[in-house]
PDB file of C-alpha atoms in Angstrom:
ATOM      1  CA  MET A   1     -30.975  12.577   4.597  1.00  0.00           C
ATOM      2  CA  THR A   2     -28.378  14.584   2.192  1.00  0.00           C
ATOM      3  CA  VAL A   3     -28.768  17.768   4.056  1.00  0.00           C
ATOM      4  CA  GLU A   4     -27.982  15.973   7.360  1.00  0.00           C
ATOM      5  CA  LEU A   5     -24.706  14.764   5.894  1.00  0.00           C
ATOM      6  CA  VAL A   6     -23.878  18.041   4.895  1.00  0.00           C
ATOM      7  CA  ARG A   7     -24.428  19.814   7.944  1.00  0.00           C
ATOM      8  CA  THR A   8     -22.268  16.991  10.162  1.00  0.00           C
ATOM      9  CA  ALA A   9     -19.576  17.256   7.501  1.00  0.00           C
ATOM     10  CA  GLY A  10     -18.201  20.376   9.386  1.00  0.00           C
ATOM     11  CA  ARG A  11     -18.102  18.864  12.813  1.00  0.00           C
ATOM     12  CA  LEU A  12     -15.625  16.172  11.557  1.00  0.00           C
ATOM     13  CA  PRO A  13     -12.016  16.002  13.069  1.00  0.00           C
ATOM     14  CA  GLY A  14     -10.047  18.569  11.230  1.00  0.00           C
ATOM     15  CA  GLY A  15     -12.688  20.532   9.643  1.00  0.00           C
ATOM     16  CA  GLU A  16     -12.532  22.412   6.352  1.00  0.00           C
ATOM     17  CA  GLY A  17      -8.871  22.762   6.561  1.00  0.00           C
ATOM     18  CA  PHE A  18      -8.405  18.872   6.720  1.00  0.00           C
ATOM     19  CA  ALA A  19     -11.206  18.620   3.843  1.00  0.00           C
ATOM     20  CA  ALA A  20      -9.094  20.601   1.742  1.00  0.00           C
ATOM     21  CA  LEU A  21      -6.027  18.627   2.328  1.00  0.00           C
ATOM     22  CA  TYR A  22      -7.904  15.157   1.911  1.00  0.00           C
ATOM     23  CA  ALA A  23      -9.197  16.671  -1.501  1.00  0.00           C
ATOM     24  CA  GLN A  24      -5.560  17.808  -2.661  1.00  0.00           C
ATOM     25  CA  ALA A  25      -4.613  13.973  -1.791  1.00  0.00           C
ATOM     26  CA  GLN A  26      -7.282  12.661  -3.659  1.00  0.00           C
ATOM     27  CA  GLN A  27      -6.154  14.932  -6.708  1.00  0.00           C
ATOM     28  CA  PHE A  28      -2.574  14.163  -6.512  1.00  0.00           C
ATOM     29  CA  TYR A  29      -3.459  10.570  -6.916  1.00  0.00           C
ATOM     30  CA  ALA A  30      -5.756  10.861  -9.721  1.00  0.00           C
ATOM     31  CA  HIS A  31      -3.351  12.893 -11.574  1.00  0.00           C
ATOM     32  CA  GLN A  32      -0.085  10.828 -10.768  1.00  0.00           C
ATOM     33  CA  MET A  33      -2.173   7.503 -11.692  1.00  0.00           C
ATOM     34  CA  ARG A  34      -3.323   8.881 -15.075  1.00  0.00           C
ATOM     35  CA  ILE A  35       0.291   9.774 -15.867  1.00  0.00           C
ATOM     36  CA  LEU A  36       1.279   6.100 -14.751  1.00  0.00           C
ATOM     37  CA  ASP A  37      -1.345   4.766 -16.995  1.00  0.00           C
ATOM     38  CA  ALA A  38      -0.336   6.751 -19.999  1.00  0.00           C
ATOM     39  CA  HIS A  39       3.515   5.647 -19.517  1.00  0.00           C
ATOM     40  CA  GLY A  40       4.552   9.153 -19.071  1.00  0.00           C
ATOM     41  CA  ALA A  41       7.807   8.230 -17.293  1.00  0.00           C
ATOM     42  CA  GLU A  42       9.499  11.800 -17.184  1.00  0.00           C
ATOM     43  CA  ARG A  43       6.149  13.197 -15.973  1.00  0.00           C
ATOM     44  CA  TRP A  44       5.453  10.517 -13.337  1.00  0.00           C
ATOM     45  CA  ALA A  45       9.299  11.385 -12.148  1.00  0.00           C
ATOM     46  CA  GLY A  46       8.185  14.820 -11.469  1.00  0.00           C
ATOM     47  CA  THR A  47       5.435  13.458  -9.120  1.00  0.00           C
ATOM     48  CA  PHE A  48       8.509  12.194  -6.862  1.00  0.00           C
ATOM     49  CA  THR A  49      11.065  14.295  -4.821  1.00  0.00           C
ATOM     50  CA  GLU A  50      14.616  14.082  -6.095  1.00  0.00           C
ATOM     51  CA  ASP A  51      15.617  11.752  -3.336  1.00  0.00           C
ATOM     52  CA  ALA A  52      12.339   9.694  -2.856  1.00  0.00           C
ATOM     53  CA  LEU A  53      12.465   6.240  -2.365  1.00  0.00           C
ATOM     54  CA  LEU A  54      10.384   3.289  -3.465  1.00  0.00           C
ATOM     55  CA  GLU A  55       9.630   0.020  -1.525  1.00  0.00           C
ATOM     56  CA  LEU A  56       8.205  -2.615  -4.149  1.00  0.00           C
ATOM     57  CA  PRO A  57       7.045  -6.015  -3.315  1.00  0.00           C
ATOM     58  CA  HIS A  58       9.866  -7.745  -5.631  1.00  0.00           C
ATOM     59  CA  LEU A  59      12.674  -5.708  -4.793  1.00  0.00           C
ATOM     60  CA  PRO A  60      14.952  -6.810  -1.551  1.00  0.00           C
ATOM     61  CA  ALA A  61      15.370  -3.087  -0.619  1.00  0.00           C
ATOM     62  CA  PRO A  62      14.401   0.456  -1.156  1.00  0.00           C
ATOM     63  CA  MET A  63      15.530   1.916  -4.143  1.00  0.00           C
ATOM     64  CA  PRO A  64      15.609   5.667  -5.611  1.00  0.00           C
ATOM     65  CA  ALA A  65      12.287   6.046  -7.205  1.00  0.00           C
ATOM     66  CA  ARG A  66      13.247   7.932 -10.119  1.00  0.00           C
ATOM     67  CA  ALA A  67      15.779   5.182 -10.949  1.00  0.00           C
ATOM     68  CA  GLY A  68      12.886   2.680 -11.270  1.00  0.00           C
ATOM     69  CA  LEU A  69      11.598   4.516 -13.991  1.00  0.00           C
ATOM     70  CA  ALA A  70      13.804   2.311 -16.415  1.00  0.00           C
ATOM     71  CA  HIS A  71      12.231  -0.894 -14.981  1.00  0.00           C
ATOM     72  CA  TYR A  72       8.813   0.769 -14.879  1.00  0.00           C
ATOM     73  CA  ARG A  73       9.154   1.364 -18.852  1.00  0.00           C
ATOM     74  CA  ARG A  74       9.876  -2.320 -19.507  1.00  0.00           C
ATOM     75  CA  ALA A  75       7.450  -3.621 -17.002  1.00  0.00           C
ATOM     76  CA  GLY A  76       4.454  -1.203 -17.904  1.00  0.00           C
ATOM     77  CA  ALA A  77       5.058  -2.323 -21.408  1.00  0.00           C
ATOM     78  CA  GLU A  78       4.911  -6.009 -20.677  1.00  0.00           C
ATOM     79  CA  ARG A  79       1.808  -5.297 -18.364  1.00  0.00           C
ATOM     80  CA  GLN A  80      -0.174  -3.670 -20.998  1.00  0.00           C
ATOM     81  CA  ARG A  81       0.773  -6.584 -23.439  1.00  0.00           C
ATOM     82  CA  ARG A  82      -0.674  -9.211 -20.885  1.00  0.00           C
ATOM     83  CA  ALA A  83      -3.401  -7.099 -20.378  1.00  0.00           C
ATOM     84  CA  GLY A  84      -4.372  -7.005 -24.104  1.00  0.00           C
ATOM     85  CA  GLY A  85      -5.744  -3.602 -23.966  1.00  0.00           C
ATOM     86  CA  ARG A  86      -5.678  -0.778 -21.608  1.00  0.00           C
ATOM     87  CA  LEU A  87      -3.778  -1.160 -18.259  1.00  0.00           C
ATOM     88  CA  GLU A  88      -5.179   1.392 -15.391  1.00  0.00           C
ATOM     89  CA  HIS A  89      -4.861   1.944 -11.628  1.00  0.00           C
ATOM     90  CA  TRP A  90      -7.537   2.918  -9.506  1.00  0.00           C
ATOM     91  CA  VAL A  91      -6.936   4.379  -5.967  1.00  0.00           C
ATOM     92  CA  GLY A  92      -9.615   4.207  -3.084  1.00  0.00           C
ATOM     93  CA  ARG A  93     -10.075   3.995   0.616  1.00  0.00           C
ATOM     94  CA  LEU A  94      -7.688   6.849   0.966  1.00  0.00           C
ATOM     95  CA  ASP A  95      -6.502   7.445   4.396  1.00  0.00           C
ATOM     96  CA  VAL A  96      -4.525  10.749   5.110  1.00  0.00           C
ATOM     97  CA  ARG A  97      -2.556  12.047   8.283  1.00  0.00           C
ATOM     98  CA  LEU A  98      -1.279  15.301   8.516  1.00  0.00           C
ATOM     99  CA  HIS A  99       2.036  15.623  10.573  1.00  0.00           C
ATOM    100  CA  THR A 100       3.509  18.301  12.264  1.00  0.00           C
ATOM    101  CA  ASP A 101       6.279  18.967   9.582  1.00  0.00           C
ATOM    102  CA  GLY A 102       3.573  19.725   7.043  1.00  0.00           C
ATOM    103  CA  SER A 103       3.729  16.596   5.193  1.00  0.00           C
ATOM    104  CA  LEU A 104       0.976  13.963   4.792  1.00  0.00           C
ATOM    105  CA  ARG A 105       1.332  10.479   5.502  1.00  0.00           C
ATOM    106  CA  THR A 106      -1.340   8.505   3.391  1.00  0.00           C
ATOM    107  CA  ARG A 107      -2.482   4.690   2.969  1.00  0.00           C
ATOM    108  CA  CYS A 108      -4.802   3.590   0.065  1.00  0.00           C
ATOM    109  CA  SER A 109      -5.735   0.741  -1.957  1.00  0.00           C
ATOM    110  CA  ALA A 110      -4.542   0.666  -5.575  1.00  0.00           C
ATOM    111  CA  LEU A 111      -5.940  -1.642  -8.083  1.00  0.00           C
ATOM    112  CA  ALA A 112      -4.363  -2.450 -11.481  1.00  0.00           C
ATOM    113  CA  TYR A 113      -6.956  -3.699 -13.969  1.00  0.00           C
ATOM    114  CA  GLY A 114      -6.636  -4.710 -17.550  1.00  0.00           C
ATOM    115  CA  THR A 115      -9.552  -3.730 -20.098  1.00  0.00           C
ATOM    116  CA  PRO A 116      -9.106  -5.900 -23.189  1.00  0.00           C
ATOM    117  CA  ASP A 117      -9.857  -4.648 -26.540  1.00  0.00           C
ATOM    118  CA  GLN A 118     -12.779  -7.182 -26.382  1.00  0.00           C
ATOM    119  CA  GLY A 119     -14.532  -7.872 -23.366  1.00  0.00           C
ATOM    120  CA  GLY A 120     -14.813  -6.556 -19.594  1.00  0.00           C
ATOM    121  CA  SER A 121     -12.258  -5.093 -17.437  1.00  0.00           C
ATOM    122  CA  ARG A 122     -10.600  -7.711 -14.711  1.00  0.00           C
ATOM    123  CA  ILE A 123      -8.597  -6.768 -11.853  1.00  0.00           C
ATOM    124  CA  LEU A 124      -4.779  -7.920 -12.124  1.00  0.00           C
ATOM    125  CA  TYR A 125      -3.667  -7.298  -8.823  1.00  0.00           C
ATOM    126  CA  VAL A 126      -4.376  -5.317  -5.591  1.00  0.00           C
ATOM    127  CA  CYS A 127      -1.800  -3.175  -3.673  1.00  0.00           C
ATOM    128  CA  VAL A 128      -1.853  -1.289  -0.554  1.00  0.00           C
ATOM    129  CA  MET A 129       0.193   1.952  -0.961  1.00  0.00           C
ATOM    130  CA  GLU A 130       1.907   3.952   1.843  1.00  0.00           C
ATOM    131  CA  ASP A 131       3.025   7.236   0.916  1.00  0.00           C
ATOM    132  CA  VAL A 132       4.875  10.425   2.267  1.00  0.00           C
ATOM    133  CA  LEU A 133       3.745  13.316   0.596  1.00  0.00           C
ATOM    134  CA  VAL A 134       5.480  16.522   1.079  1.00  0.00           C
ATOM    135  CA  PRO A 135       4.449  20.034  -0.047  1.00  0.00           C
ATOM    136  CA  ALA A 136       6.253  21.205  -3.195  1.00  0.00           C
ATOM    137  CA  GLY A 137       5.343  24.364  -5.693  1.00  0.00           C
ATOM    138  CA  GLY A 138       1.742  24.510  -4.548  1.00  0.00           C
ATOM    139  CA  GLY A 139       1.155  20.851  -4.875  1.00  0.00           C
ATOM    140  CA  TRP A 140       2.567  17.554  -3.492  1.00  0.00           C
ATOM    141  CA  ARG A 141       5.265  15.179  -4.348  1.00  0.00           C
ATOM    142  CA  THR A 142       6.071  11.552  -3.202  1.00  0.00           C
ATOM    143  CA  ALA A 143       8.932  11.539  -0.854  1.00  0.00           C
ATOM    144  CA  HIS A 144       8.828   7.794  -0.030  1.00  0.00           C
ATOM    145  CA  ARG A 145       6.444   5.031  -1.047  1.00  0.00           C
ATOM    146  CA  ARG A 146       5.843   1.523   0.098  1.00  0.00           C
ATOM    147  CA  VAL A 147       3.780  -0.806  -2.008  1.00  0.00           C
ATOM    148  CA  THR A 148       2.494  -4.123  -0.583  1.00  0.00           C
ATOM    149  CA  ARG A 149       0.736  -6.791  -2.933  1.00  0.00           C
ATOM    150  CA  ASP A 150      -2.121  -8.738  -1.414  1.00  0.00           C
ATOM    151  CA  ASP A 151      -1.261 -11.824  -3.674  1.00  0.00           C
ATOM    152  CA  LEU A 152       2.483 -11.635  -2.325  1.00  0.00           C
ATOM    153  CA  ALA A 153       1.797 -11.136   1.208  1.00  0.00           C
TER     154      ALA A 153
END
């Protein structure tokens, strides 16, 4: 069974080039979420372009992503306090579309979960993240992010 899956993988739309882009997008999100969970505001800002826009469910209009860092520092600390332990994010169900301009349009599910000092993890909220990723310095940066939350829809 595994051998058959490996053999058919090369015939999927996009082939090896697309598989490499998909792996790069997965690695980008893994890196970006680790920074977010570590409250590394300056490093997190570096994963966005200078003019990136951020749309969040609690804001009436898009805002410059890097300006959102002050809010993130306060909100992240508060979420961590409420979680009573670690607060982490998990990204999955990633869909990646390559556009002719070389950018990637992505859509994924993102879970925020708390792991209390005592007891098991619990999901705090579920989001959908839609991004435009642009090539930058041999990697990717977010040029636009729209976040919607299932519980606020």
